[in-house]
CSV table of C-alpha atoms in Angstrom, one decimal:
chain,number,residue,atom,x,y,z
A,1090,UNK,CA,210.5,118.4,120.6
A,1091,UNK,CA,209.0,121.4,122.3
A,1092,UNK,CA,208.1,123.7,119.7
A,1093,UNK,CA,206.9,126.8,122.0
A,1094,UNK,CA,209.3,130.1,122.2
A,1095,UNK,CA,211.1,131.1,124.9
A,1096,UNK,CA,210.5,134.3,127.5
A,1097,UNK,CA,213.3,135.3,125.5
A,1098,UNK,CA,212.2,134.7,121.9
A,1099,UNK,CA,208.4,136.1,123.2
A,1100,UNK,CA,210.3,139.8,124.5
A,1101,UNK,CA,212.2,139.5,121.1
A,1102,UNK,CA,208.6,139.5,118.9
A,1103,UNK,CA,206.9,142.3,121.5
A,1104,UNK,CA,209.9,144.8,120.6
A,1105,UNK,CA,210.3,144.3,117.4
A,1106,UNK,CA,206.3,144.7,117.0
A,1107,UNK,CA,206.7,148.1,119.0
A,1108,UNK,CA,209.8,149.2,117.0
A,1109,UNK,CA,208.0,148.4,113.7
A,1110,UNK,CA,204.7,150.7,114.6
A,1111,UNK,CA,206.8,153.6,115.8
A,1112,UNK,CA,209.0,153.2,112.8
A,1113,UNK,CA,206.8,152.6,109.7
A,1114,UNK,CA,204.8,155.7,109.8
A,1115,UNK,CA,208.2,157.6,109.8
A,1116,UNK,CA,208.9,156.2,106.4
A,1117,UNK,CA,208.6,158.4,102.9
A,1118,UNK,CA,205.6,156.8,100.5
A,1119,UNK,CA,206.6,154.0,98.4
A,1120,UNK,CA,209.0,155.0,94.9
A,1121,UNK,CA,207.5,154.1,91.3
A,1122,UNK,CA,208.5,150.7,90.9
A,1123,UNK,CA,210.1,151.4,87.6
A,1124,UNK,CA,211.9,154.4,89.2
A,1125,UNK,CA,215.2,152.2,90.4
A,1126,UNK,CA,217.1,155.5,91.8
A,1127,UNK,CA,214.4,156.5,94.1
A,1128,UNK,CA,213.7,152.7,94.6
A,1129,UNK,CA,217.5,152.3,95.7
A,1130,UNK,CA,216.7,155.7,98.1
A,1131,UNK,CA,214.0,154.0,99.8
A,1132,UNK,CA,215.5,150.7,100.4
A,1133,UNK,CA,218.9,152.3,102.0
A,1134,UNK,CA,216.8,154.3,104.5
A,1135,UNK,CA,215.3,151.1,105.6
A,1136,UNK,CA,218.5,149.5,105.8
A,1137,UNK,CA,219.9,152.5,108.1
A,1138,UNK,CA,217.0,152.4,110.0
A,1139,UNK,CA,217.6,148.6,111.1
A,1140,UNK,CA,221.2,149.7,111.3
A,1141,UNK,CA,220.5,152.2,113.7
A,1142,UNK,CA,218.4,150.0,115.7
A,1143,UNK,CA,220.3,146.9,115.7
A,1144,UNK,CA,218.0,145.1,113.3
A,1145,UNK,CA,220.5,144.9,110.7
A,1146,UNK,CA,222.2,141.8,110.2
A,1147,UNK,CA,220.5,140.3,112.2
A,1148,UNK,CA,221.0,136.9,112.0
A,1149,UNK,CA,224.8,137.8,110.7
A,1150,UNK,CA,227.7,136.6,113.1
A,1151,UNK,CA,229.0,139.3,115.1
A,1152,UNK,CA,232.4,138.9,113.7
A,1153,UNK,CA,231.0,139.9,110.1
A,1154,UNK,CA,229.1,143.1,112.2
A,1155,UNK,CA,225.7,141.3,112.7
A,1156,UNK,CA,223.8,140.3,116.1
A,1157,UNK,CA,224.0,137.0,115.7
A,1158,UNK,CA,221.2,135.9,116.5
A,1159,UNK,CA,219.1,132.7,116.7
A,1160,UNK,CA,217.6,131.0,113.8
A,1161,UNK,CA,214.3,131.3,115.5
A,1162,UNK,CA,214.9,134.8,116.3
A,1163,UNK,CA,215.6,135.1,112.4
A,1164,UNK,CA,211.8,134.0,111.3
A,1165,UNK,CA,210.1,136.3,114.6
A,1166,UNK,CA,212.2,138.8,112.7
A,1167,UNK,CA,210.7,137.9,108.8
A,1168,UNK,CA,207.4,136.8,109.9
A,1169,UNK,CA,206.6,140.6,111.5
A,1170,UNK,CA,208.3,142.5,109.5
A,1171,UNK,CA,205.7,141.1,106.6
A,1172,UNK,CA,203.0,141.1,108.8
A,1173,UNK,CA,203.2,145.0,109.2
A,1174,UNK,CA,203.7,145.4,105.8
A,1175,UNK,CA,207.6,146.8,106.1
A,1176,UNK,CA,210.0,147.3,103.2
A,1177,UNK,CA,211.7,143.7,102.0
A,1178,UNK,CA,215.9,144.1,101.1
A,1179,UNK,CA,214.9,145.8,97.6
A,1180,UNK,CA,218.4,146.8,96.0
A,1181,UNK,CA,219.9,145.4,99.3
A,1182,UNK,CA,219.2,142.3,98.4
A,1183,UNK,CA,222.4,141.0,96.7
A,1184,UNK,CA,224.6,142.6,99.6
A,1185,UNK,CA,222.9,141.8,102.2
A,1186,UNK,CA,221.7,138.0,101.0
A,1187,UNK,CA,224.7,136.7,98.8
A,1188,UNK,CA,227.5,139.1,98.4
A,1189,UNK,CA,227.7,140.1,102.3
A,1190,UNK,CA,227.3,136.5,103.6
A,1191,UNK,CA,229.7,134.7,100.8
A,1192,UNK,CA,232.6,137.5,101.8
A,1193,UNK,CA,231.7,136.8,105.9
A,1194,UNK,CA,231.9,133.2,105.3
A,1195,UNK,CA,235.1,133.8,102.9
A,1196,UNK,CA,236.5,137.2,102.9
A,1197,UNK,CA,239.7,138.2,105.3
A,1198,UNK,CA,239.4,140.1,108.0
A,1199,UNK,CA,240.1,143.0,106.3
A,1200,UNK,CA,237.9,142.3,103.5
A,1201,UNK,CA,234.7,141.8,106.2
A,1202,UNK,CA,235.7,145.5,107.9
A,1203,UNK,CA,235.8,147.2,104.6
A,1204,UNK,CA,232.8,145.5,102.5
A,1205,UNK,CA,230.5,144.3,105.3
A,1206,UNK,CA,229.8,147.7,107.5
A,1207,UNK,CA,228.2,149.7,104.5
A,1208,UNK,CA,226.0,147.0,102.9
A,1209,UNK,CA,224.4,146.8,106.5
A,1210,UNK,CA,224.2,150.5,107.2
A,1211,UNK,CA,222.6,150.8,103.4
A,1212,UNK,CA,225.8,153.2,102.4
A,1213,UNK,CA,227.0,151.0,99.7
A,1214,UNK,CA,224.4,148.7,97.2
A,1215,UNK,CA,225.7,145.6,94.8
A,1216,UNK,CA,224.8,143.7,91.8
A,1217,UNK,CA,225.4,140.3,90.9
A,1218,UNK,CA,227.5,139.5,88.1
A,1219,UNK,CA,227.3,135.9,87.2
A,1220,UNK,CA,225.1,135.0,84.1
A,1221,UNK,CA,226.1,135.5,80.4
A,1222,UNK,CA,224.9,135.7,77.2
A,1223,UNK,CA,226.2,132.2,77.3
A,1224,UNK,CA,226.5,131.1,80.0
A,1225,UNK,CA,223.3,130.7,82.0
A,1226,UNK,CA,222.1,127.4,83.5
A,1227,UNK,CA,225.6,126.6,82.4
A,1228,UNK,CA,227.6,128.9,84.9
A,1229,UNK,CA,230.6,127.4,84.6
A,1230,UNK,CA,231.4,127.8,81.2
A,1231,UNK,CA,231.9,131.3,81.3
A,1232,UNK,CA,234.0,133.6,79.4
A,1233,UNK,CA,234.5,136.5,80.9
A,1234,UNK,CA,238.6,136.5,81.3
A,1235,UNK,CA,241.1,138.4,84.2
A,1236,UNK,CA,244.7,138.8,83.0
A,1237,UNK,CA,247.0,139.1,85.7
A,1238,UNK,CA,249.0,142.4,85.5
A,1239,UNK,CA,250.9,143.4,88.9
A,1240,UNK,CA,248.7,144.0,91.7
A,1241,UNK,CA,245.4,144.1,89.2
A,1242,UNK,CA,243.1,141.7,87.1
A,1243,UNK,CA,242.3,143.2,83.9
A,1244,UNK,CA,238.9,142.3,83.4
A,1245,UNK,CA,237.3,141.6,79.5
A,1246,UNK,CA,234.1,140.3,78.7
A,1247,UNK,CA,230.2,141.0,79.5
A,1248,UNK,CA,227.3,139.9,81.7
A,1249,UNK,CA,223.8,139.8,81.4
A,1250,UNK,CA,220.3,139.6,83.7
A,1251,UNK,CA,223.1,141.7,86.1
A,1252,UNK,CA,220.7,142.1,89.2
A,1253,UNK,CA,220.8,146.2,90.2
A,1254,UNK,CA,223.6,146.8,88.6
A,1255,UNK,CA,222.1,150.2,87.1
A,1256,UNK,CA,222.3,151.5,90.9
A,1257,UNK,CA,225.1,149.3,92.7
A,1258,UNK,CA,228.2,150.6,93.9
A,1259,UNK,CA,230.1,146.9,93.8
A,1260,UNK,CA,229.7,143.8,91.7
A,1261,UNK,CA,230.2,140.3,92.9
A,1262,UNK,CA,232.1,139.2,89.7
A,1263,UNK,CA,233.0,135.8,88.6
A,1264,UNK,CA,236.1,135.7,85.9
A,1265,UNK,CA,238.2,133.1,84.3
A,1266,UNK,CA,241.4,133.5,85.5
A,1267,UNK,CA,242.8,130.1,83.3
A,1268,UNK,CA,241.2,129.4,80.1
A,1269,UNK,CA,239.1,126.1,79.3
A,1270,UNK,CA,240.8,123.4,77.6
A,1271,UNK,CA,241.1,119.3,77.8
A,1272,UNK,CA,243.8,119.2,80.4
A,1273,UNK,CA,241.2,122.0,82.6
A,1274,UNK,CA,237.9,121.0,83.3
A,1275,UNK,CA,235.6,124.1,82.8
A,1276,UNK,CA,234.5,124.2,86.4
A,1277,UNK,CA,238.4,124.9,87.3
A,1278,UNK,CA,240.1,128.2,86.2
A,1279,UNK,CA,237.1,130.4,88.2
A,1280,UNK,CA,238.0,133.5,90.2
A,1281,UNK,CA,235.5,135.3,92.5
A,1282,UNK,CA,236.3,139.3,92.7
A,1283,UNK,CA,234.6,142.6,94.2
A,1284,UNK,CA,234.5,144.9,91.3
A,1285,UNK,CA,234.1,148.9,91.9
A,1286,UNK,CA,230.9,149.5,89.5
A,1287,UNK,CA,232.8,152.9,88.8
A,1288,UNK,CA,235.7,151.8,87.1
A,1289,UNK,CA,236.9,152.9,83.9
A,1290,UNK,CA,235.8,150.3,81.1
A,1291,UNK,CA,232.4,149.5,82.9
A,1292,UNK,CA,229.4,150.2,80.8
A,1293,UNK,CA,225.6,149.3,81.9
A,1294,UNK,CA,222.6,148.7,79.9
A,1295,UNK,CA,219.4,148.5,81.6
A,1296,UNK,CA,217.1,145.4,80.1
A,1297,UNK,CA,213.6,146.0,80.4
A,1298,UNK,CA,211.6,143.3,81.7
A,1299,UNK,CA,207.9,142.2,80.9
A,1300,UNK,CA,206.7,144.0,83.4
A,1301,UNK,CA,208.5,147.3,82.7
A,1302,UNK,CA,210.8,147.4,85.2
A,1303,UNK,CA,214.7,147.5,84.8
A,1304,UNK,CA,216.2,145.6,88.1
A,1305,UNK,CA,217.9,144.0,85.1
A,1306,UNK,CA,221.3,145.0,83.1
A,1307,UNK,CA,224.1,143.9,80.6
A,1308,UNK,CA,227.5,144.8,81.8
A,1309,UNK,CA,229.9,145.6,79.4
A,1310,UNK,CA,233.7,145.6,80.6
A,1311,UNK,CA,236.5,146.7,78.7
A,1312,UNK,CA,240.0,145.8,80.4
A,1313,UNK,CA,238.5,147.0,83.7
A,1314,UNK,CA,241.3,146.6,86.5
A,1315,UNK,CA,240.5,145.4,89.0
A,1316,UNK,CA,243.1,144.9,92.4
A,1317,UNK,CA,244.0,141.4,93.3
A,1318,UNK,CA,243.4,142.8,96.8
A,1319,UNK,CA,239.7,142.3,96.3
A,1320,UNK,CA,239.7,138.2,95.5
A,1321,UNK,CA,237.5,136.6,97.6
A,1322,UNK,CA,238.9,133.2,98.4
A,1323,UNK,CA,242.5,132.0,96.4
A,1324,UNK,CA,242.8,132.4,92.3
A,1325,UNK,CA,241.0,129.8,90.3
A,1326,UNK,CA,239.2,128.3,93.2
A,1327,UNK,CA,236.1,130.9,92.5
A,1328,UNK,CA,233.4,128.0,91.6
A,1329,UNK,CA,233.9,126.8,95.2
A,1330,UNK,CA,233.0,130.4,96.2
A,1331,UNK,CA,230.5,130.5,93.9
A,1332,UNK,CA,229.0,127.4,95.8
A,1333,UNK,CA,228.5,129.5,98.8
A,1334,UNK,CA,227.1,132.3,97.4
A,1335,UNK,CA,224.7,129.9,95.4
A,1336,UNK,CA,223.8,128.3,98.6
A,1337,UNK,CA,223.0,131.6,100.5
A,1338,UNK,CA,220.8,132.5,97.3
A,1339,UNK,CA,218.6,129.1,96.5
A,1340,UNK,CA,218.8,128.3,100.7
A,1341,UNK,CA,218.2,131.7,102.9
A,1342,UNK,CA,217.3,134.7,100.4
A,1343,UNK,CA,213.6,134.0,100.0
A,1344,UNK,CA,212.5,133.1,103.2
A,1345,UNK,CA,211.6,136.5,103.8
A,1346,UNK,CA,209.0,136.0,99.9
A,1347,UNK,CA,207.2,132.8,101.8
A,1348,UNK,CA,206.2,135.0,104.3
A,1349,UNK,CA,204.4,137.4,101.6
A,1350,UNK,CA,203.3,134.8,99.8
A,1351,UNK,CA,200.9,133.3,102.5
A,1352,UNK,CA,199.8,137.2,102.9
A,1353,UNK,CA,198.6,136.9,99.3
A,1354,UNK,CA,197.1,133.4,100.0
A,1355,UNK,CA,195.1,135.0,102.6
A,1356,UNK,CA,194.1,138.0,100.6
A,1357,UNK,CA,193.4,136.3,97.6
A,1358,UNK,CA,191.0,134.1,99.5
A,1359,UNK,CA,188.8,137.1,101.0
A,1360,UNK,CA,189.1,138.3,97.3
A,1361,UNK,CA,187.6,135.0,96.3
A,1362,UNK,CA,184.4,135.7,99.1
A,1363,UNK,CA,184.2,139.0,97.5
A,1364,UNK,CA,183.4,138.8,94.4
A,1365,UNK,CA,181.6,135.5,94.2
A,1366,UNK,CA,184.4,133.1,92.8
A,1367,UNK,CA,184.6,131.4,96.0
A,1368,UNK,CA,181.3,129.6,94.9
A,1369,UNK,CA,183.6,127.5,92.7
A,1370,UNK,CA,184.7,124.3,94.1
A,1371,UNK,CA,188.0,124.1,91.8
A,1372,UNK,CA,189.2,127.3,93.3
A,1373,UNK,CA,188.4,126.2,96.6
A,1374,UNK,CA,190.1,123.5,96.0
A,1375,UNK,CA,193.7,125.0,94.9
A,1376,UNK,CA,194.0,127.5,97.5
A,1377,UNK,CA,193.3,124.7,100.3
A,1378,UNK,CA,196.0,123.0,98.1
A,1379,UNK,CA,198.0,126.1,98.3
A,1380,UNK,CA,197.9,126.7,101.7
A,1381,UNK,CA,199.3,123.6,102.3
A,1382,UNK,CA,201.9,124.1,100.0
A,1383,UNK,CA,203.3,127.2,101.3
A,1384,UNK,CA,202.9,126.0,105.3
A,1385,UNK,CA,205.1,123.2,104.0
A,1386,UNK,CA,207.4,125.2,102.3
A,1387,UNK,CA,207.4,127.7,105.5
A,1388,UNK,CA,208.4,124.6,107.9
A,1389,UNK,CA,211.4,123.7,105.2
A,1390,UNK,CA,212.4,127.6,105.5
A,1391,UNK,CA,212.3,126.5,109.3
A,1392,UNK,CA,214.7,123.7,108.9
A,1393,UNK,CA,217.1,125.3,106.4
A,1394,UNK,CA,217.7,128.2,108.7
A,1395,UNK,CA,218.5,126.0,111.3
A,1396,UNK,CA,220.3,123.4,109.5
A,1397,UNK,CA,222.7,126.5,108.2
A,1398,UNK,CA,222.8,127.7,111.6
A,1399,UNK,CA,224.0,124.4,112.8
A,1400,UNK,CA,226.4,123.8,110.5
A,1401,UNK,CA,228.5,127.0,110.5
A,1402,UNK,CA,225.8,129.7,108.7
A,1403,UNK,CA,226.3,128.2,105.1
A,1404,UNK,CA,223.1,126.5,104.2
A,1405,UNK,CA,223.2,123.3,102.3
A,1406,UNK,CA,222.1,121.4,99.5
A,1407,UNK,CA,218.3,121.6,100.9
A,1408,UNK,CA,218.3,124.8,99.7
A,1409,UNK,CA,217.6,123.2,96.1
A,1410,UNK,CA,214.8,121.4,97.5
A,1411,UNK,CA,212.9,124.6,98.5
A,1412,UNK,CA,214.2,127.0,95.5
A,1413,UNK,CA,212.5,124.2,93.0
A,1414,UNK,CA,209.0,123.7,95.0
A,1415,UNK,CA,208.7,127.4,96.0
A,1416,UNK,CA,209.5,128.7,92.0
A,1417,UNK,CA,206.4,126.4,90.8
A,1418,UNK,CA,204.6,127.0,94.0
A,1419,UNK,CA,204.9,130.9,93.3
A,1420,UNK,CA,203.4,130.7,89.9
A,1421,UNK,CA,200.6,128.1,90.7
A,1422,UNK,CA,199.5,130.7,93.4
A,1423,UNK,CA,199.0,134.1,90.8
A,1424,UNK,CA,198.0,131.5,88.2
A,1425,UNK,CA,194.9,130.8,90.3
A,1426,UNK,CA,195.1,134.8,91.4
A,1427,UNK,CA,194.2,135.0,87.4
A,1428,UNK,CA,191.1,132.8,88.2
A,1429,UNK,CA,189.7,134.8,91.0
A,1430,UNK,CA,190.4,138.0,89.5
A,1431,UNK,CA,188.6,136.9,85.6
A,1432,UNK,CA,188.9,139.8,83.4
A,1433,UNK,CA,190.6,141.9,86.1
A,1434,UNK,CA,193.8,140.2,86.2
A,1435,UNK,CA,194.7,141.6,82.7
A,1436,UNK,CA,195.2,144.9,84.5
A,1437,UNK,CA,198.8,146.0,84.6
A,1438,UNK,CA,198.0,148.3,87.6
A,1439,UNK,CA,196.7,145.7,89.8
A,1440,UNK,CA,199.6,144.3,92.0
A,1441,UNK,CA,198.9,140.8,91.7
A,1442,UNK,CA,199.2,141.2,87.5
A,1443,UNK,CA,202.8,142.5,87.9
A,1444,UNK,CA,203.5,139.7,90.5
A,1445,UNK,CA,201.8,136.8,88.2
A,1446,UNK,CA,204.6,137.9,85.6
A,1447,UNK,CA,207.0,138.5,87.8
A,1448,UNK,CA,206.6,134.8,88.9
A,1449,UNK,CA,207.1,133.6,85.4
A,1450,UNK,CA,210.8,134.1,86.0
A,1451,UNK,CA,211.3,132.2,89.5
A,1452,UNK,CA,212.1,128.9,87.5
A,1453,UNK,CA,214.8,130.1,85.8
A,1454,UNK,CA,215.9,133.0,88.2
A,1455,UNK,CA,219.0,131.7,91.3
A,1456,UNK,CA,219.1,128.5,89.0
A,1457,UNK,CA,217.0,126.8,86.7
A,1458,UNK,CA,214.7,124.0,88.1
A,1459,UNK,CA,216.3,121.6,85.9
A,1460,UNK,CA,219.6,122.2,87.5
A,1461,UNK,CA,218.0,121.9,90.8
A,1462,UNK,CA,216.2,118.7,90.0
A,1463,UNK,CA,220.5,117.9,89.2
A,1464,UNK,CA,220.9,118.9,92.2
A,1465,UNK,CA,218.9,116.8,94.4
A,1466,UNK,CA,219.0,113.6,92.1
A,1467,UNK,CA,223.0,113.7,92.8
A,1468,UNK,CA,223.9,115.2,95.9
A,1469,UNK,CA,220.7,114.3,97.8
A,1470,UNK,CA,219.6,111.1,96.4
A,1471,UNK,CA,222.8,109.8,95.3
A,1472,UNK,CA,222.0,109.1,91.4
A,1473,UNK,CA,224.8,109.0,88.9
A,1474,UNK,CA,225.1,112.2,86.7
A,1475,UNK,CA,223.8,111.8,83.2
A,1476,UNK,CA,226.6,111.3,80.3
């Protein structure tokens, strides 16, 4: 296997490189973190600034808008933009990492021309409205019902840990269109709709999270109508949708956060020489421990990206493999951030204190790990499921 890069793949990196130091200066200093109107601002300039020069979508097909490009092409791209220190997706992310690629994997034709141009020029931001109050690692038994009136749903229920949804213009919504019962299993009866965030009956409610920010929301909705028009895939076949849109979100959405976390690794190991904690074997120890965890974890990202390549963009079950390691992973690293910092890591202005909370939520966030240990024990390993 010859794992060098091409003339091609090499000219790729040296633009890209060039691009990013002519374009970074030109951007506006970083938002407050807990400011998610000027946060949204910021991002959406990025975004039209990759739109503008052909960065956007990058790895997209071109019949969804993007450049299609190669899966190795895809890394070069992640691995320098992290490098230079550029924006990551932000309050792009669920457009551009699960929305977008479930409605070009899914959508019509004339779905793709009307959702999938503004979420990669940064005109147009959505929020992810899965998860309720009860209804978490247990997706499928939702609530959250769509009557069929004419050309409309009519949409009752609520939503909660909505991602954005305090600045999105669309919501990727799952409803159930044919209530639970013994003659329909609970994973049946599920409907996957695009949802104008501005429609009468929608009411948001920022939650708070431990680190004081508010990417976080309960959505109220109150017979919101929504057209039939903007179904992605048939009625009551959402869950299968929902698959997809999973996938995209445990396989390919934080390949770009491996990246950033070996940055940290490497920081947090001249921290370590800095202020004397490097003396300490144990620590020593863990981040050699750590490095190897996250070079492992950055050769999976290589082979997922592929694989999904390969197979038609829609990355598989492997995906599960790397959400469970790289959630634990992620905490283990600002746990032993904590350990080199002492004292200092109580302070809510460093960056690596709001990231070591942060982290707390990567097990449950995209899936808990018990569902992805589920996960691999069935559909990898072939165990029976559990009565």
């Amino acid at each position: 296997m010859d794992l060098t890069y091409t003339e091609e793949e090499e000219a790729f990196r040296a633009g890209l490189r060039e691009w990013l130091v002519v374009s970074l200066p030109k951007l506006p200093s970083r938002p407050d973190p807990l400011d998610w109107s000027a946060r949204r601002a910021y991002d959406t300039a990025w975004q039209r600034m990759l739109y503008d020069a052909g960065y956007a979508g990058l790895h997209w097909p071109e019949a969804a808008g993007g450049r299609g490009a190669t899966p190795t092409q895809h890394l070069i791209y992640l691995e320098e933009t992290e490098k230079a220190g550029a924006p990551y997706v932000g309050a792009n992310f669920v457009g551009l990492l699960h929305a977008g690629p479930t409605i070009a994997a899914e959508g019509t034709p004339e779905q793709r021309a009307r959702w999938l141009p503004p979420v990669l020029r940064g005109d147009e931001i959505w929020c992810q409205g899965f998860s309720e109050p009860d209804a978490g690692s247990d997706l499928a038994s939702l609530r959250t019902k769509a009557v069929r009136d004419g050309d409309d749903y009519v949409v009752t229920g609520s939503k909660i840990w909505t991602s954005h949804a305090e600045v999105a213009d669309w919501c990727e919504l799952l409803v159930r269109t044919e209530p639970m019962g013994e003659a329909v299993p609970k994973h049946r009866g599920i409907t996957w709709l695009a949802m104008p965030m501005d429609a009468p009956g929608v009411t948001v409610r920022p939650l708070r999270t431990l680190a004081g920010s508010a990417e976080f929301a309960e959505v109220f909705l109150d017979e919101v109508r929504v057209p039939v028009a903007n179904r992605v895939g048939a009625e009551n076949d959402g869950w299968r949708v929902t698959m997809v849109t999973l996938s995209f979100e445990r396989g390919t959405a934080f390949v770009g956060e491996v990246v950033a976390c070996r940055r940290t690794l490497a920081e947090l190991a001249a921290a370590a020489k800095e202020n004397g904690s490097w003396d300490d074997s144990g620590i020593r120890r863990q981040l050699g421990l750590l490095n190897a965890e996250f070079t492992a974890l950055w050769r999976l990202t290589q082979w997922n990206v592929s694989e999904s390549q390969r197979v038609g963009g829609v990355p598989g079950v492997g995906g599960s493999v790397f959400k469970l390691r790289y959630s634990h992973a992620r905490q283990e690293l600002y746990d032993t951030a904590a350990r080199v910092l002492g004292p200092d890591s109580l302070d809510l202005d460093r960056e690596w204190t709001l990231d070591r909370l942060s982290s707390l939520s990567y097990t449950i966030a995209a899936g808990t790990s018990q569902i992805q240990r589920n996960i691999v024990a069935e559909r990898i390993l072939g165990l029976p499921k559990g009565r």
